[in-house]
Each structure stands twice: as C-alpha cells, then as structure tokens.
Short mmCIF file of C-alpha atoms in Angstrom, two decimals:
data_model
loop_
_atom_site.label_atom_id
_atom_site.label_comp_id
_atom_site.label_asym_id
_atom_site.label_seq_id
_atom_site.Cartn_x
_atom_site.Cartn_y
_atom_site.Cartn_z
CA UNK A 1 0.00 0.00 0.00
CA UNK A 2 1.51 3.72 -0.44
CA UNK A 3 2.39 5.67 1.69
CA UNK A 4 1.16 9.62 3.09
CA UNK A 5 3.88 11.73 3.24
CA UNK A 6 3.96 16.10 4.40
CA UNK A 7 5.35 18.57 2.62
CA UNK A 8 8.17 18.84 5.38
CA UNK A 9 8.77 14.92 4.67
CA UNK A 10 9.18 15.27 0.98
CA UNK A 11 11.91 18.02 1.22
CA UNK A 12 14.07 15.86 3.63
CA UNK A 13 13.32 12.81 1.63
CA UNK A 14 14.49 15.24 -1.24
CA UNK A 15 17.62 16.28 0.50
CA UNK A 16 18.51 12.53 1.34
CA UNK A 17 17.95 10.69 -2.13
CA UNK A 18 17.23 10.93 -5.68
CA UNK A 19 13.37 11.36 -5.68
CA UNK A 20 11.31 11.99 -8.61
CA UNK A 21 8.20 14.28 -7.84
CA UNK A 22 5.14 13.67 -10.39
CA UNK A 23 2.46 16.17 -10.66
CA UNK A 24 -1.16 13.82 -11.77
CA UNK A 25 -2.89 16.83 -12.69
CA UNK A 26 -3.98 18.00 -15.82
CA UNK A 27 -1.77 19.48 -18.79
CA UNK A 28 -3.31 22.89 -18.01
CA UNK A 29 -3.15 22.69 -14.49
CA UNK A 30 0.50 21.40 -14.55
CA UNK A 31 1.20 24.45 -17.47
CA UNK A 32 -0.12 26.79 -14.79
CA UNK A 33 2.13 26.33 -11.62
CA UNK A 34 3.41 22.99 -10.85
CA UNK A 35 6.46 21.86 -7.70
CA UNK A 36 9.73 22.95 -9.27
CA UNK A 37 11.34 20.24 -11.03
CA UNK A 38 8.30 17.92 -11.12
CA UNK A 39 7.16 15.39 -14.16
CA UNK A 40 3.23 15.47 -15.60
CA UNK A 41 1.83 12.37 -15.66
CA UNK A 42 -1.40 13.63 -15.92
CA UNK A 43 -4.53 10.59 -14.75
CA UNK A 44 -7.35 12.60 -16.93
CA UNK A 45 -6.23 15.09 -19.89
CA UNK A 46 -7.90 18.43 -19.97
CA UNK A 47 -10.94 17.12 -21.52
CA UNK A 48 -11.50 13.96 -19.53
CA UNK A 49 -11.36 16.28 -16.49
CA UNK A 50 -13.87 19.04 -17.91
CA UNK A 51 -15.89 16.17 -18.46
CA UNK A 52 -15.98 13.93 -14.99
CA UNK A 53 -15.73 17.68 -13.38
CA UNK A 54 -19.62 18.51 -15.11
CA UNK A 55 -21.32 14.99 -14.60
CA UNK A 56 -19.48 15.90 -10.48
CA UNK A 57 -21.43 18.82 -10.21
CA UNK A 58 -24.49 18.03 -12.91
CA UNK A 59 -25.10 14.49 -12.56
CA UNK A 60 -23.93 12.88 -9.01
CA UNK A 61 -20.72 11.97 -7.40
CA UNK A 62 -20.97 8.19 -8.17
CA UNK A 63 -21.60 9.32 -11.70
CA UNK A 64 -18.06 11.39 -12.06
CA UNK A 65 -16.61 7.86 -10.17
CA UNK A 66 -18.00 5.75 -12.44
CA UNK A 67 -17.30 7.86 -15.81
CA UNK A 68 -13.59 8.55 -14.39
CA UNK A 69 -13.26 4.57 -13.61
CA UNK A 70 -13.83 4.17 -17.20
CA UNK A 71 -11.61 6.56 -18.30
CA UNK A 72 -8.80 5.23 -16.31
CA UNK A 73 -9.69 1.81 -17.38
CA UNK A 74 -8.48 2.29 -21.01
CA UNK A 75 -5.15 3.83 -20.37
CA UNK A 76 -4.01 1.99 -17.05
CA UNK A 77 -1.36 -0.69 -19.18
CA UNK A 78 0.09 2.91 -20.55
CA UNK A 79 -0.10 4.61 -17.57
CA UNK A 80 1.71 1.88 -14.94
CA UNK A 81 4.19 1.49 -18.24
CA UNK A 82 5.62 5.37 -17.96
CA UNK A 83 5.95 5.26 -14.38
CA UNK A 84 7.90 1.78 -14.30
CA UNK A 85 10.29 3.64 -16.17
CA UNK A 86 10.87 6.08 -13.87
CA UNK A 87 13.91 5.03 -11.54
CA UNK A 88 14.22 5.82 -7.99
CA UNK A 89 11.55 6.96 -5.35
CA UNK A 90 8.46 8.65 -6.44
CA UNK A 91 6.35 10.94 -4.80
CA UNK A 92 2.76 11.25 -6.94
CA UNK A 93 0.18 14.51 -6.07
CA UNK A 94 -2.87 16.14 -7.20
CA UNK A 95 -4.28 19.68 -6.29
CA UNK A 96 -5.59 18.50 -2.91
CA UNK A 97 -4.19 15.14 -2.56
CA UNK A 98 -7.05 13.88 -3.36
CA UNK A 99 -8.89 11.06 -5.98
CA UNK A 100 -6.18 11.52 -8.95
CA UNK A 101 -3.03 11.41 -6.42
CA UNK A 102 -4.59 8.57 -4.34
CA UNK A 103 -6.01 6.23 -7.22
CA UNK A 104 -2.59 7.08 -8.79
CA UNK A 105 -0.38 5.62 -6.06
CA UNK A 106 -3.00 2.34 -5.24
CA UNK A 107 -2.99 1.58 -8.89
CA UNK A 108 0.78 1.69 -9.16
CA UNK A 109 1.39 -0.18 -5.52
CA UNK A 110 -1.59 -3.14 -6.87
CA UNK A 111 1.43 -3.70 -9.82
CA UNK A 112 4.34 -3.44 -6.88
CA UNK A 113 5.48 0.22 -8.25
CA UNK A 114 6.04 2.33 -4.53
CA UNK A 115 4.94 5.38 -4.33
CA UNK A 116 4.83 8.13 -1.93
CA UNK A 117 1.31 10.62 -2.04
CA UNK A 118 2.10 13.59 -1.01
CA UNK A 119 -0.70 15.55 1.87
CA UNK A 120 -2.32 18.42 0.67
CA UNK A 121 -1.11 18.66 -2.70
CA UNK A 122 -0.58 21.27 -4.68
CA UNK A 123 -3.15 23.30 -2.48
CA UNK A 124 -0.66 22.65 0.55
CA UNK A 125 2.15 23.66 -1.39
CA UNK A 126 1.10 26.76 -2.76
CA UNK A 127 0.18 27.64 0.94
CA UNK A 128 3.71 26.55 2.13
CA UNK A 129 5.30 28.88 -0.45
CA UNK A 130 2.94 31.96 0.16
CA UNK A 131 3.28 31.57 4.51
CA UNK A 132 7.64 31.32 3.33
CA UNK A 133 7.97 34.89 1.59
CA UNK A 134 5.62 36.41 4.08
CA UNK A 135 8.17 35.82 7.02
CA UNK A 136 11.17 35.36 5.03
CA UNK A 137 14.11 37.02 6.45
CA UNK A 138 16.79 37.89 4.20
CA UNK A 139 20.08 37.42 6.13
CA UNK A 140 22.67 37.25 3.14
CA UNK A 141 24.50 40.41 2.24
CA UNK A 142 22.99 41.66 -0.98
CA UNK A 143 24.70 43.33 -4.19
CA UNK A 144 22.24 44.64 -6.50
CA UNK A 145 24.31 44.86 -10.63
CA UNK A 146 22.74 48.09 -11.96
CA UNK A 147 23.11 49.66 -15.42
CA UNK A 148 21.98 51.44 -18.11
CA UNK A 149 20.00 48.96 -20.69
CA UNK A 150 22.15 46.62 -23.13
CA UNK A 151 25.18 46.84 -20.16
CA UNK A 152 24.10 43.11 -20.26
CA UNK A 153 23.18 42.68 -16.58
CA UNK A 154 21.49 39.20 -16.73
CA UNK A 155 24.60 37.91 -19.14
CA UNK A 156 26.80 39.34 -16.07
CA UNK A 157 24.73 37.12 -13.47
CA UNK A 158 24.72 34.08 -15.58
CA UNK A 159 28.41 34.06 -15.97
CA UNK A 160 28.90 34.43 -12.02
CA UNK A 161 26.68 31.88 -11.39
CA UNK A 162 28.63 29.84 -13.82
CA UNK A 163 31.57 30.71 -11.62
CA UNK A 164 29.78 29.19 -8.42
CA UNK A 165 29.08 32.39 -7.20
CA UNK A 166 25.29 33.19 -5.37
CA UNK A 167 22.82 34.74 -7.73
CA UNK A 168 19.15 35.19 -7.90
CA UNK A 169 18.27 35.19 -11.69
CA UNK A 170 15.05 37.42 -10.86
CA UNK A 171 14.28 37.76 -14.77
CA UNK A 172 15.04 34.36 -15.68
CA UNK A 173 12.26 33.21 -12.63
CA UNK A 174 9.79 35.71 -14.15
CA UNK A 175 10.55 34.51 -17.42
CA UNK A 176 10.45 38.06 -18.62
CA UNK A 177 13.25 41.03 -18.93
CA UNK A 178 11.42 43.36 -17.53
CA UNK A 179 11.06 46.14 -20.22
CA UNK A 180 8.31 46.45 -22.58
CA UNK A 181 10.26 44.28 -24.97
CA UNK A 182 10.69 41.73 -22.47
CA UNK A 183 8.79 39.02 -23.09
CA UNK A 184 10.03 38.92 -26.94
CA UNK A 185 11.20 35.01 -27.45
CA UNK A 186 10.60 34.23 -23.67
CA UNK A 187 7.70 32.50 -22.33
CA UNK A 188 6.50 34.82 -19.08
CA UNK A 189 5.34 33.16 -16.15
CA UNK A 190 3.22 33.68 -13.67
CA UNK A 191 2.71 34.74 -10.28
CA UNK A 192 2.34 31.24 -8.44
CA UNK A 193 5.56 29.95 -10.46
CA UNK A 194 7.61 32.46 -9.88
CA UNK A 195 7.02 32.75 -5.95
CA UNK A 196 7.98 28.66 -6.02
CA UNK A 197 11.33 29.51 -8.00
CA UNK A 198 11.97 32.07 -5.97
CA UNK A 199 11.63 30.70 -2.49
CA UNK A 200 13.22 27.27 -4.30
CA UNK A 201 16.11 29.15 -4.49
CA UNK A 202 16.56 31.04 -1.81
CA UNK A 203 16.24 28.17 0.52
CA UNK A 204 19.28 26.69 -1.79
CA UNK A 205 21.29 30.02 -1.10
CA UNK A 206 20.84 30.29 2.82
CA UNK A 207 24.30 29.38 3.93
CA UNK A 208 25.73 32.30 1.53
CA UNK A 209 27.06 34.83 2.84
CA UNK A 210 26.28 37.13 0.40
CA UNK A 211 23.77 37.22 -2.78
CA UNK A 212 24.09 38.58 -5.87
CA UNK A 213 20.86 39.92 -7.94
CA UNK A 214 19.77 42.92 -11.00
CA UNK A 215 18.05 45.87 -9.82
CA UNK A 216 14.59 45.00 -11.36
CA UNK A 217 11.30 47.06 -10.70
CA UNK A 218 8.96 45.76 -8.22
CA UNK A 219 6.84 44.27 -11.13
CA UNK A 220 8.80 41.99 -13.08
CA UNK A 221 6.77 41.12 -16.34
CA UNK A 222 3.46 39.66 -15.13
CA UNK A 223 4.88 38.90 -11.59
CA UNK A 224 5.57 41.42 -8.56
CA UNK A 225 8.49 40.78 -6.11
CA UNK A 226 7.81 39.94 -2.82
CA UNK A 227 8.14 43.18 -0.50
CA UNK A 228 11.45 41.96 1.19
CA UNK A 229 13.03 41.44 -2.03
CA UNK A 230 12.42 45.36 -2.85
CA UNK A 231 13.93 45.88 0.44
CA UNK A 232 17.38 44.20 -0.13
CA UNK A 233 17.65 46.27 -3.81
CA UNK A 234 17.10 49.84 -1.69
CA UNK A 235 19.32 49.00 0.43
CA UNK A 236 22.19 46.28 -0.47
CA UNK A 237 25.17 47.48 -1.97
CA UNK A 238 24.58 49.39 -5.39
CA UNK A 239 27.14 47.55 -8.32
CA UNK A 240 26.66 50.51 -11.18
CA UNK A 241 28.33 49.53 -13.99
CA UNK A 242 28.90 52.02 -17.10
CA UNK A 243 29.18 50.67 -20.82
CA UNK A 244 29.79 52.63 -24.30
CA UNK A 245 26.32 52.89 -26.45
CA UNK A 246 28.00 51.20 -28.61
CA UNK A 247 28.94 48.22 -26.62
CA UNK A 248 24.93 48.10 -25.55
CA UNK A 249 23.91 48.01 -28.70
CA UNK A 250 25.68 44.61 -29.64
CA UNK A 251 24.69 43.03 -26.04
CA UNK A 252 20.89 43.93 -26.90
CA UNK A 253 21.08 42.73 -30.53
CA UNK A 254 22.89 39.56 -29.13
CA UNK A 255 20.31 38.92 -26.23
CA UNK A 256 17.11 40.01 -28.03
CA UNK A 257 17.86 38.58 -31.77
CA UNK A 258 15.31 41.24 -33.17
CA UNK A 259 15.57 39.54 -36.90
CA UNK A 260 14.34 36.49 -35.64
CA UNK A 261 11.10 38.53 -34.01
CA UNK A 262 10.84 41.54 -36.31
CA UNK A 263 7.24 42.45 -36.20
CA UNK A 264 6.79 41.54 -32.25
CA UNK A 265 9.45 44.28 -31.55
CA UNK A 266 7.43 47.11 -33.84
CA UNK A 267 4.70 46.09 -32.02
CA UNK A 268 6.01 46.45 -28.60
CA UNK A 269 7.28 49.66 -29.88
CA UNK A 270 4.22 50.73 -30.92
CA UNK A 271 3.01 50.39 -26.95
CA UNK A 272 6.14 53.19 -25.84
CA UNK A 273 6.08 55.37 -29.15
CA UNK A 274 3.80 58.07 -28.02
CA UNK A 275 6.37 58.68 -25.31
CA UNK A 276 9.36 59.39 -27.93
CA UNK A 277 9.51 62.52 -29.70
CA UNK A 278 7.48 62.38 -32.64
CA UNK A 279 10.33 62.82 -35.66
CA UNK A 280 12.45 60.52 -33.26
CA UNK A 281 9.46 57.62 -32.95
CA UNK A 282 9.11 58.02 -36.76
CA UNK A 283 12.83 57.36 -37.62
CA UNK A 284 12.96 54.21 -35.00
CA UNK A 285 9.90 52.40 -36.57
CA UNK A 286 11.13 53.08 -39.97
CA UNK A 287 14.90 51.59 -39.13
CA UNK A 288 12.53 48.35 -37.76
CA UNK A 289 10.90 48.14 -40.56
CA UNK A 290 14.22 48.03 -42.60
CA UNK A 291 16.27 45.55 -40.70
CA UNK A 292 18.40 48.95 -39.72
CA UNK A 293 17.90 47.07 -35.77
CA UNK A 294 21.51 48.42 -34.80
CA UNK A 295 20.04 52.19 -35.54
CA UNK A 296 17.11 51.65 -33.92
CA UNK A 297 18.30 50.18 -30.70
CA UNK A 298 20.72 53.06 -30.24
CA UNK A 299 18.21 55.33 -31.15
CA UNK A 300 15.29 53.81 -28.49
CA UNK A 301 18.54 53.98 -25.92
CA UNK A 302 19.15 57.52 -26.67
CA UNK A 303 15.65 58.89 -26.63
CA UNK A 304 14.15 56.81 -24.27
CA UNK A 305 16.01 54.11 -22.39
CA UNK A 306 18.59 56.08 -20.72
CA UNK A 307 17.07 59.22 -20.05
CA UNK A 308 14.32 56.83 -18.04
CA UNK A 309 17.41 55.44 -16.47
CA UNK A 310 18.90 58.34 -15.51
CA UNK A 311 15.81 59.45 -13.52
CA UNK A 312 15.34 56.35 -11.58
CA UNK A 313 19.24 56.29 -10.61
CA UNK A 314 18.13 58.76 -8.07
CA UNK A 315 16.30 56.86 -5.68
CA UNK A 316 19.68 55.15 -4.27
CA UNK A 317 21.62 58.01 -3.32
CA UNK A 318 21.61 56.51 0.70
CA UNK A 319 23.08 53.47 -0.80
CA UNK A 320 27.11 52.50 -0.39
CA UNK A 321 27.52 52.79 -4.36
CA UNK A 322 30.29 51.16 -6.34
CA UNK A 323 30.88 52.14 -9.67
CA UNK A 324 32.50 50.49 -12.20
CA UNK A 325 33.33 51.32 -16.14
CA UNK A 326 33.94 48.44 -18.36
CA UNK A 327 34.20 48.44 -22.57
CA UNK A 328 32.51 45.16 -22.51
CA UNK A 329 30.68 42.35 -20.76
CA UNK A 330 34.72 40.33 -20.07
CA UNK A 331 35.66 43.77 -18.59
CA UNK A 332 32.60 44.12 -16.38
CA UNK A 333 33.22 40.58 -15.10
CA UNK A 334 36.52 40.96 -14.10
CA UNK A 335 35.97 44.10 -11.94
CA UNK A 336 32.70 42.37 -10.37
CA UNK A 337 35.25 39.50 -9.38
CA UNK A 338 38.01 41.92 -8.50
CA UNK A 339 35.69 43.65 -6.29
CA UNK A 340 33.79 41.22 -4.90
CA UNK A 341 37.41 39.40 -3.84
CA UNK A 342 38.37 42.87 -2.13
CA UNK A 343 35.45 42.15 0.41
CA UNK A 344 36.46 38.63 1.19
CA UNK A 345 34.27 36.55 -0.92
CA UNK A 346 36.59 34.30 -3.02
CA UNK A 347 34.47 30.69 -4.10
CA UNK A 348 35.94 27.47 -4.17
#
C-alpha cells in the first residue's frame, strides 16, 4: 500500500535521495504552476477532467466515479508502463491530494510500483510557499548589478553563477526582462511559479554569505516581487556599472535577436512610441521596418532608455555605491570579481 507523506517529509526525503516528484494533474493545471522540477503524468487530460468535473457537479458523485473509472480503465497498461520507467523513489500529487493522487499511487502499488502521495497537494504547497515569503528574512548580504539597458546585466549574473558564485536570476524566474520588450522570445510566467522559484532558491542560497541579484522594478513582467526582495535592492550594496552605447547596442542585438522577431518588436514599440519625440518615434519604426535594428536600438537607448534610467538612478543616493566602467561584458566581469574578492568573498 503507499504511503502519506507532508510537505516537510518530501523536502528531507528530497535532500537525502534521488526522488522523482510527479504532478497527476492536468496538462493545463501542470502548465499553470506545478512543484519545481516535477514530471506530468497527468490521470485525466484536460478534456476527460472538464468532463468527470460537469457529470461531479451536474449528474452525481458516483456518476463522475463511475465515468472517471472508465476513463482510467483504457489507459491503465500505458499509464503503470511510464511510471515503471521512472527510476528511484516517487512521490505522486494532485491539487488536494485527493482522488487523482490517491487512485494514482493504489494503482501503481496493486502492480508493486512504490509510491509516496504527497498531503495536501498542490493546495498545501502553494500555501507553504505563500506563509515562506511572508516571514522570510533575508540574512545574506545583498549586491544589487545596476546599469543602463544593453550593459548586459542578466549575461553578467549568468556568468557568475557559472563561476559558483550566489545569484538570484530574478528575470530568468519571471521569465520576462522586464522592459516592454521583455517578453520577446521568452515564455512569461506567472505569479504562483515564480514565488515557487523564488523561495526554491533562496532556501538553496541560505548558507551564503552574500547574494548577488539585478536591480529590477517591483513588477517583473506579469509577476511582482515579494516586498522583502524590494527591500534588499534599496538597500544592499549598489554595483553601477557604465558601458559605451556602442557596446549596448551589440549586447541587446545579441540577447534580443530582433531579426528572428521583427514584427513583435514594432509592435512592442508601438506600446512606448507616443512617449518618444514624434520625428524621433518616426525614424525608430522606420529603421525596424528596414532591418536597420543596430540604428534603432541606439536610437530607443538615446531617446528613451537612458534618459528613463537616468531618472530612476536617483532613488539610491543613501546606498554605499560602487561604480564600475567596463568596454565590454569580459571587462565588467573581471571588476565584479576583482571587487567582490576585495570584500572577502573568493568561491571554491
């Protein structure tokens, strides 16, 4: 028989042992916010659930039983087959640990497959994650990178993550860069996944001493930071770093790849162009439309980007400020390491 297991169980278990964590739930539900790291093996597909969901509420409860039993019926040799394939420990859940998760793990002990259900489900998780960022408290010594747009901030983090070095990858969770052109060739997610990645990771950073992160706006895409978060960017060390136009306009060309998603840029332009100077916001569109994207990226940084910078670089004056001019990305790394081995934090 399988066997209950909490929330607080399955992240020890976690800790301990390879464990594979499978979310039962439907395609959509699993698209919407799933556990981090978690496989879909979904019991009913989006239909089959729309449809012993109505004959639930419509019909009768033993009706939705008996129209699900069928539907399980059919696919069970399938079913078992993909999780026999599946090596290690698995924990199975549904959205309140309920029928899916439970007739899940019986079906799979009946053929001698063990498998853990987890309490609560999804439901319990989500409330988990929520209750963590309200009372989080952010111990770590923060350094917030800063810079004008193209200075390749998120290319910065990546590589000192690469280097084993703590960083919180705050656009890369929201699946968005955070400008109105930010969601061009990314897939932007929401609220409830983002707060899991977040909290996923700063339970994996705890023991640093220090944390590294981009000074994002509160709203990041279609997600908002949790309050704490906009805390530790007023007031953790400021990183500024200053980069030729130039140099910004290759790092945006090279992150963005605007030939690949011509007429989604124009029309995320189109959203910002009444707040460019009108001869200005005709000459940018008309370099989009003619492949000219090196002309118009220096233009939208001229006209709009860095004056909109500039004003916002204000509200950190308090702030112990560290500023730092590099040519290119290789030269912003370097000082970023220099610096941060000048205050003692060297990795392995």
């Amino acid at each position: 028989m399988f066997q209950d297991i909490t929330l607080e169980e399955l992240r020890a278990l976690r800790d301990r042992k390879r464990i594979t964590v499978i979310d039962v739930r439907s395609p959509s539900e699993y698209q919407e916010s799933t556990l981090p790291n978690s496989l879909n093996i979904p019991l009913f597909d989006d239909q089959e659930r729309a449809e012993v969901g109505t004959l639930y509420k419509q019909t009768s409860v033993q009706a939705a039983k008996d129209r699900g039993l069928e539907i399980v019926s059919a696919k069970l040799p399938a079913f078992i087959k993909e999780f026999g394939a599946i090596e290690g420990e698995k924990v199975v859940f549904c959205w309140r640990g309920g029928m899916r998760s439970r007739t899940t793990a019986t079906v799979l002990s009946l053929m001698d497959i063990h498998a853990y259900r987890l309490t609560g489900g999804f439901k319990a998780y989500r409330k988990w994650v929520l209750d963590e960022l309200e009372t989080y408290d952010f111990k770590q010594k923060s350094y917030v990178i800063h810079g004008n747009t193209g200075t390749g901030k998120t290319m910065l983090l990546h590589r000192l993550k690469g280097l084993e070095h703590p960083v919180l990858d705050l656009e890369g969770m929201a699946g968005h860069r955070g400008s109105i052109f930010g969601q061009i060739g990314l897939q932007a997610n929401n609220q409830k996944t983002f707060d899991s990645l977040l909290l996923e990771e700063l339970i994996t950073l705890e023991d640093s001493p220090y944390v590294l992160f981009e000074a994002e706006s509160k709203r990041i895409g279609k997600v908002v930071m949790p309050q704490f978060m906009a805390h530790q960017k007023e007031t953790g060390t400021q990183i500024w770093i200053d980069m030729p136009l130039e140099s910004r306009v290759k790092q945006i060309l090279e992150d963005y790849k605007p030939e690949l998603y011509k007429e989604q840029c124009i029309t995320a332009f189109r959203n910002i162009k009444s707040r460019i100077h009108v001869p200005v916001a005709a000459e940018i569109e008309r370099t989009l439309q003619a492949d000219l994207f090196g002309e118009a990226v220096a233009l939208l940084l001229e006209h709009y980007y860095d004056p909109k910078y500039d004003y916002t670089s204000g509200q950190y004056d308090e702030a112990e400020r560290i500023s730092i001019s590099a040519n290119n990305l290789d030269e912003a790394e370097a000082a970023v390491i220099s610096y941060l081995s000048s205050q003692g934090h060297v990795t392995a």
